[in-house]
PDB file of C-alpha atoms in Angstrom:
ATOM      1  CA  MET A 289     -97.417 186.202 -10.920  1.00 67.00           C
ATOM      2  CA  SER A 290     -93.703 186.740 -10.600  1.00 71.00           C
ATOM      3  CA  ALA A 291     -91.814 186.014  -7.404  1.00 64.00           C
ATOM      4  CA  GLN A 292     -90.992 189.712  -7.145  1.00 71.00           C
ATOM      5  CA  ALA A 293     -94.663 190.729  -7.379  1.00 69.00           C
ATOM      6  CA  PHE A 294     -95.668 188.039  -4.893  1.00 62.00           C
ATOM      7  CA  GLY A 295     -92.890 189.043  -2.482  1.00 63.00           C
ATOM      8  CA  ALA A 296     -93.933 192.687  -2.650  1.00 69.00           C
ATOM      9  CA  ARG A 297     -97.328 191.677  -1.228  1.00 70.00           C
ATOM     10  CA  MET A 298     -95.842 189.796   1.715  1.00 65.00           C
ATOM     11  CA  PRO A 299     -96.053 191.577   5.066  1.00 65.00           C
ATOM     12  CA  THR A 300     -92.797 192.486   6.804  1.00 69.00           C
ATOM     13  CA  HIS A 301     -94.167 191.153  10.101  1.00 76.00           C
ATOM     14  CA  LEU A 302     -96.589 188.246  10.482  1.00 82.00           C
ATOM     15  CA  PRO A 303     -98.560 188.362  13.751  1.00 84.00           C
ATOM     16  CA  LEU A 304     -99.367 185.078  15.498  1.00 86.00           C
ATOM     17  CA  ASN A 305    -103.051 185.895  15.119  1.00 86.00           C
ATOM     18  CA  ASP A 306    -102.688 185.831  11.325  1.00 87.00           C
ATOM     19  CA  VAL A 307    -100.866 182.490  11.492  1.00 86.00           C
ATOM     20  CA  ALA A 308    -103.691 181.093  13.631  1.00 86.00           C
ATOM     21  CA  ASN A 309    -106.249 182.325  11.079  1.00 87.00           C
ATOM     22  CA  MET A 310    -104.318 180.694   8.230  1.00 87.00           C
ATOM     23  CA  ALA A 311    -104.163 177.430  10.178  1.00 86.00           C
ATOM     24  CA  ALA A 312    -107.884 177.546  10.925  1.00 87.00           C
ATOM     25  CA  ALA A 313    -108.661 178.030   7.235  1.00 90.00           C
ATOM     26  CA  ASP A 314    -106.425 175.142   6.100  1.00 89.00           C
ATOM     27  CA  GLU A 315    -106.966 171.719   7.666  1.00 85.00           C
ATOM     28  CA  ASN A 316    -104.423 170.155   5.337  1.00 85.00           C
ATOM     29  CA  HIS A 317    -101.305 171.834   6.741  1.00 85.00           C
ATOM     30  CA  ARG A 318     -99.641 172.739  10.026  1.00 86.00           C
ATOM     31  CA  TYR A 319     -98.630 176.373  10.473  1.00 89.00           C
ATOM     32  CA  GLU A 320     -95.856 177.384  12.851  1.00 88.00           C
ATOM     33  CA  LEU A 321     -94.151 180.695  13.490  1.00 89.00           C
ATOM     34  CA  SER A 322     -90.709 180.909  15.069  1.00 89.00           C
ATOM     35  CA  PRO A 323     -90.040 183.646  17.648  1.00 89.00           C
ATOM     36  CA  GLU A 324     -87.972 185.354  14.920  1.00 89.00           C
ATOM     37  CA  GLY A 325     -90.967 185.394  12.572  1.00 87.00           C
ATOM     38  CA  VAL A 326     -90.101 182.474  10.273  1.00 87.00           C
ATOM     39  CA  LEU A 327     -93.280 180.867   8.954  1.00 89.00           C
ATOM     40  CA  SER A 328     -93.287 177.104   8.414  1.00 87.00           C
ATOM     41  CA  VAL A 329     -96.073 175.299   6.585  1.00 89.00           C
ATOM     42  CA  THR A 330     -95.920 171.505   6.663  1.00 86.00           C
ATOM     43  CA  PRO A 331     -98.201 168.726   5.463  1.00 85.00           C
ATOM     44  CA  PRO A 332    -100.233 166.702   7.956  1.00 84.00           C
ATOM     45  CA  ALA A 333     -98.662 163.719   9.687  1.00 85.00           C
ATOM     46  CA  ASP A 334     -98.405 160.475   7.786  1.00 90.00           C
ATOM     47  CA  PRO A 335    -100.106 157.348   9.239  1.00 92.00           C
ATOM     48  CA  GLU A 336     -96.952 156.010  10.951  1.00 93.00           C
ATOM     49  CA  HIS A 337     -96.372 159.367  12.633  1.00 93.00           C
ATOM     50  CA  ALA A 338    -100.001 159.527  13.800  1.00 94.00           C
ATOM     51  CA  LEU A 339     -99.829 155.979  15.175  1.00 95.00           C
ATOM     52  CA  LEU A 340     -96.683 156.742  17.210  1.00 96.00           C
ATOM     53  CA  VAL A 341     -98.419 159.747  18.773  1.00 97.00           C
ATOM     54  CA  MET A 342    -101.583 157.733  19.469  1.00 97.00           C
ATOM     55  CA  ARG A 343     -99.605 154.953  21.172  1.00 97.00           C
ATOM     56  CA  MET A 344     -98.064 157.517  23.508  1.00 97.00           C
ATOM     57  CA  ILE A 345    -101.464 159.086  24.229  1.00 98.00           C
ATOM     58  CA  LEU A 346    -102.938 155.705  25.148  1.00 98.00           C
ATOM     59  CA  TRP A 347     -99.910 154.923  27.340  1.00 98.00           C
ATOM     60  CA  LEU A 348    -100.343 158.183  29.235  1.00 98.00           C
ATOM     61  CA  ALA A 349    -104.094 157.610  29.615  1.00 97.00           C
ATOM     62  CA  LYS A 350    -103.459 154.079  30.889  1.00 97.00           C
ATOM     63  CA  HIS A 351    -101.293 155.578  33.614  1.00 97.00           C
ATOM     64  CA  GLY A 352    -103.910 158.022  34.856  1.00 96.00           C
ATOM     65  CA  TYR A 353    -103.415 161.128  32.773  1.00 97.00           C
ATOM     66  CA  GLU A 354    -106.824 162.621  32.042  1.00 96.00           C
ATOM     67  CA  ALA A 355    -108.114 163.812  28.673  1.00 95.00           C
ATOM     68  CA  GLU A 356    -107.622 167.485  29.638  1.00 95.00           C
ATOM     69  CA  GLN A 357    -103.947 166.772  30.342  1.00 97.00           C
ATOM     70  CA  ILE A 358    -103.015 165.158  27.006  1.00 98.00           C
ATOM     71  CA  THR A 359    -103.238 166.999  23.706  1.00 97.00           C
ATOM     72  CA  ALA A 360    -102.138 166.232  20.179  1.00 95.00           C
ATOM     73  CA  ASP A 361    -101.276 169.073  17.813  1.00 90.00           C
ATOM     74  CA  CYS A 362    -102.051 171.823  20.346  1.00 93.00           C
ATOM     75  CA  GLY A 363    -100.366 175.061  19.383  1.00 93.00           C
ATOM     76  CA  ILE A 364     -98.259 176.670  22.104  1.00 96.00           C
ATOM     77  CA  ASP A 365     -96.943 180.206  22.385  1.00 94.00           C
ATOM     78  CA  VAL A 366     -93.159 180.119  22.825  1.00 95.00           C
ATOM     79  CA  GLY A 367     -92.622 183.661  21.606  1.00 91.00           C
ATOM     80  CA  GLY A 368     -93.875 182.347  18.275  1.00 91.00           C
ATOM     81  CA  GLY A 369     -96.429 179.635  17.638  1.00 93.00           C
ATOM     82  CA  ARG A 370     -95.276 176.013  17.662  1.00 94.00           C
ATOM     83  CA  VAL A 371     -97.389 172.881  17.382  1.00 94.00           C
ATOM     84  CA  PRO A 372     -95.811 169.927  19.211  1.00 96.00           C
ATOM     85  CA  ASP A 373     -97.079 166.508  18.199  1.00 96.00           C
ATOM     86  CA  LEU A 374     -98.012 165.771  21.804  1.00 98.00           C
ATOM     87  CA  THR A 375     -98.196 167.816  24.995  1.00 98.00           C
ATOM     88  CA  VAL A 376     -98.853 166.798  28.585  1.00 98.00           C
ATOM     89  CA  TRP A 377    -100.245 169.299  31.090  1.00 98.00           C
ATOM     90  CA  ALA A 378    -100.330 169.355  34.895  1.00 97.00           C
ATOM     91  CA  GLU A 379    -103.494 168.155  36.571  1.00 96.00           C
ATOM     92  CA  GLY A 380    -105.978 171.013  36.827  1.00 95.00           C
ATOM     93  CA  MET A 381    -103.931 173.147  34.410  1.00 95.00           C
ATOM     94  CA  PRO A 382    -105.110 172.261  30.886  1.00 94.00           C
ATOM     95  CA  PRO A 383    -103.949 174.346  27.937  1.00 94.00           C
ATOM     96  CA  ARG A 384    -105.389 177.863  27.907  1.00 93.00           C
ATOM     97  CA  ARG A 385    -105.231 180.424  25.125  1.00 87.00           C
ATOM     98  CA  ALA A 386    -102.414 182.917  25.438  1.00 84.00           C
ATOM     99  CA  ARG A 387    -102.182 184.814  22.158  1.00 74.00           C
ATOM    100  CA  SER A 388    -104.601 183.940  19.438  1.00 76.00           C
ATOM    101  CA  SER A 389    -105.492 180.248  19.531  1.00 82.00           C
ATOM    102  CA  TYR A 390    -102.043 179.229  20.789  1.00 89.00           C
ATOM    103  CA  ALA A 391    -101.878 178.076  24.409  1.00 95.00           C
ATOM    104  CA  GLY A 392     -99.562 179.555  26.995  1.00 95.00           C
ATOM    105  CA  THR A 393     -97.003 177.238  28.581  1.00 96.00           C
ATOM    106  CA  SER A 394     -98.258 177.538  32.170  1.00 96.00           C
ATOM    107  CA  GLY A 395     -98.814 173.983  33.410  1.00 97.00           C
ATOM    108  CA  LEU A 396     -97.067 172.405  30.428  1.00 98.00           C
ATOM    109  CA  LEU A 397     -95.019 169.434  31.659  1.00 98.00           C
ATOM    110  CA  LEU A 398     -93.874 167.841  28.405  1.00 98.00           C
ATOM    111  CA  ALA A 399     -93.655 168.579  24.688  1.00 98.00           C
ATOM    112  CA  VAL A 400     -93.029 165.686  22.284  1.00 98.00           C
ATOM    113  CA  GLU A 401     -91.974 165.884  18.652  1.00 97.00           C
ATOM    114  CA  VAL A 402     -91.941 162.885  16.314  1.00 96.00           C
ATOM    115  CA  VAL A 403     -89.252 163.527  13.713  1.00 94.00           C
ATOM    116  CA  SER A 404     -90.455 163.349  10.126  1.00 88.00           C
ATOM    117  CA  SER A 405     -88.576 163.729   6.896  1.00 84.00           C
ATOM    118  CA  GLY A 406     -87.882 167.422   6.512  1.00 83.00           C
ATOM    119  CA  SER A 407     -88.371 168.308  10.206  1.00 86.00           C
ATOM    120  CA  GLU A 408     -85.105 166.888  11.522  1.00 90.00           C
ATOM    121  CA  ILE A 409     -83.222 170.136  12.171  1.00 91.00           C
ATOM    122  CA  VAL A 410     -86.264 172.010  13.437  1.00 91.00           C
ATOM    123  CA  ASP A 411     -87.228 169.221  15.883  1.00 92.00           C
ATOM    124  CA  ARG A 412     -83.719 168.340  17.074  1.00 94.00           C
ATOM    125  CA  ILE A 413     -82.229 171.827  17.346  1.00 94.00           C
ATOM    126  CA  THR A 414     -84.605 174.749  16.775  1.00 95.00           C
ATOM    127  CA  LYS A 415     -87.615 173.610  18.791  1.00 95.00           C
ATOM    128  CA  LYS A 416     -85.372 172.173  21.484  1.00 97.00           C
ATOM    129  CA  ALA A 417     -83.861 175.634  22.029  1.00 96.00           C
ATOM    130  CA  GLU A 418     -87.228 177.416  21.825  1.00 97.00           C
ATOM    131  CA  TYR A 419     -88.900 175.024  24.278  1.00 97.00           C
ATOM    132  CA  ALA A 420     -85.997 175.351  26.718  1.00 98.00           C
ATOM    133  CA  LYS A 421     -86.172 179.154  26.517  1.00 97.00           C
ATOM    134  CA  ALA A 422     -89.944 178.938  27.163  1.00 97.00           C
ATOM    135  CA  GLY A 423     -89.200 176.891  30.322  1.00 97.00           C
ATOM    136  CA  ILE A 424     -90.922 173.659  29.269  1.00 98.00           C
ATOM    137  CA  PRO A 425     -89.621 171.124  31.846  1.00 98.00           C
ATOM    138  CA  ARG A 426     -89.364 168.133  29.501  1.00 98.00           C
ATOM    139  CA  TYR A 427     -88.836 167.698  25.775  1.00 98.00           C
ATOM    140  CA  TRP A 428     -88.874 164.308  24.092  1.00 98.00           C
ATOM    141  CA  ILE A 429     -87.822 163.660  20.528  1.00 97.00           C
ATOM    142  CA  VAL A 430     -89.031 160.437  18.909  1.00 97.00           C
ATOM    143  CA  GLU A 431     -86.778 159.331  16.057  1.00 95.00           C
ATOM    144  CA  ARG A 432     -88.408 157.230  13.373  1.00 92.00           C
ATOM    145  CA  ASP A 433     -85.440 154.920  13.028  1.00 88.00           C
ATOM    146  CA  GLY A 434     -87.144 151.536  12.928  1.00 84.00           C
ATOM    147  CA  GLY A 435     -87.194 151.203  16.714  1.00 81.00           C
ATOM    148  CA  ALA A 436     -88.771 154.598  17.303  1.00 93.00           C
ATOM    149  CA  THR A 437     -86.032 155.773  19.651  1.00 96.00           C
ATOM    150  CA  VAL A 438     -87.132 158.248  22.313  1.00 97.00           C
ATOM    151  CA  HIS A 439     -84.628 160.904  23.415  1.00 97.00           C
ATOM    152  CA  ARG A 440     -85.878 162.287  26.740  1.00 97.00           C
ATOM    153  CA  ASN A 441     -84.549 165.660  27.854  1.00 97.00           C
ATOM    154  CA  VAL A 442     -85.063 167.480  31.149  1.00 97.00           C
ATOM    155  CA  LEU A 443     -84.605 171.209  31.675  1.00 97.00           C
ATOM    156  CA  ASN A 444     -81.746 171.941  34.082  1.00 97.00           C
ATOM    157  CA  GLU A 445     -81.253 174.923  36.417  1.00 96.00           C
ATOM    158  CA  ASP A 446     -79.388 176.799  33.663  1.00 97.00           C
ATOM    159  CA  GLY A 447     -82.402 176.596  31.349  1.00 96.00           C
ATOM    160  CA  GLN A 448     -80.818 174.001  29.035  1.00 97.00           C
ATOM    161  CA  TYR A 449     -82.024 170.499  28.250  1.00 98.00           C
ATOM    162  CA  GLU A 450     -79.951 167.609  29.529  1.00 97.00           C
ATOM    163  CA  PRO A 451     -80.446 164.107  28.164  1.00 97.00           C
ATOM    164  CA  ASP A 452     -81.956 161.560  30.518  1.00 95.00           C
ATOM    165  CA  PRO A 453     -79.066 159.695  32.215  1.00 94.00           C
ATOM    166  CA  SER A 454     -80.394 156.319  31.043  1.00 93.00           C
ATOM    167  CA  GLY A 455     -79.946 157.469  27.452  1.00 95.00           C
ATOM    168  CA  PRO A 456     -82.220 157.083  24.455  1.00 96.00           C
ATOM    169  CA  GLN A 457     -84.670 154.195  24.691  1.00 96.00           C
ATOM    170  CA  PRO A 458     -86.889 152.420  22.176  1.00 96.00           C
ATOM    171  CA  LEU A 459     -90.545 153.394  22.296  1.00 96.00           C
ATOM    172  CA  THR A 460     -91.415 149.808  23.277  1.00 96.00           C
ATOM    173  CA  TRP A 461     -89.300 150.255  26.436  1.00 95.00           C
ATOM    174  CA  LEU A 462     -90.998 153.555  27.207  1.00 94.00           C
ATOM    175  CA  LEU A 463     -94.484 152.098  26.743  1.00 96.00           C
ATOM    176  CA  ALA A 464     -93.642 149.272  29.186  1.00 96.00           C
ATOM    177  CA  SER A 465     -92.597 151.803  31.859  1.00 95.00           C
ATOM    178  CA  THR A 466     -94.495 154.225  34.066  1.00 95.00           C
ATOM    179  CA  PRO A 467     -94.466 157.889  32.967  1.00 93.00           C
ATOM    180  CA  ASP A 468     -92.184 160.024  35.116  1.00 88.00           C
ATOM    181  CA  LEU A 469     -93.076 163.634  34.446  1.00 90.00           C
ATOM    182  CA  GLY A 470     -92.126 164.756  37.946  1.00 76.00           C
TER     183      GLY A 470
END
């Protein structure tokens, strides 16, 4: 099939419901839809990525966050459908479906993205802007730079993320501290 013939079959607008159905039918990829309608299909996390996320989950659980408060790969509705690597929810406010299978952001305290090859710009710039616009109070970016550097950002009164005043920290430092999700 030619690219022209394939393109002619593509819809001009892709509803979030359709993206959720594609994701449900394909366990080998992650499907995300930007608020502007850009579809992204990425492979599953590699083992190192998965281990970084699991270490953070265990750290949060060790400090009293319950299972209903911590999710991995939970889709959220930010005007489109994004799938952060890790989300933390307020006590008594677990993720709830908003549109399709994507959760609303009510009660969402923190979204975390672990940067992988190919996701650098989306994680550092695009999702940061989308999450800020959605009002998510905290956004952490974990760089896979040998030390797994964590860049913690807090939403300010102007609706923009500001870096934590103590600056980026290695994941080992973070895991030796107490979570402060205010």
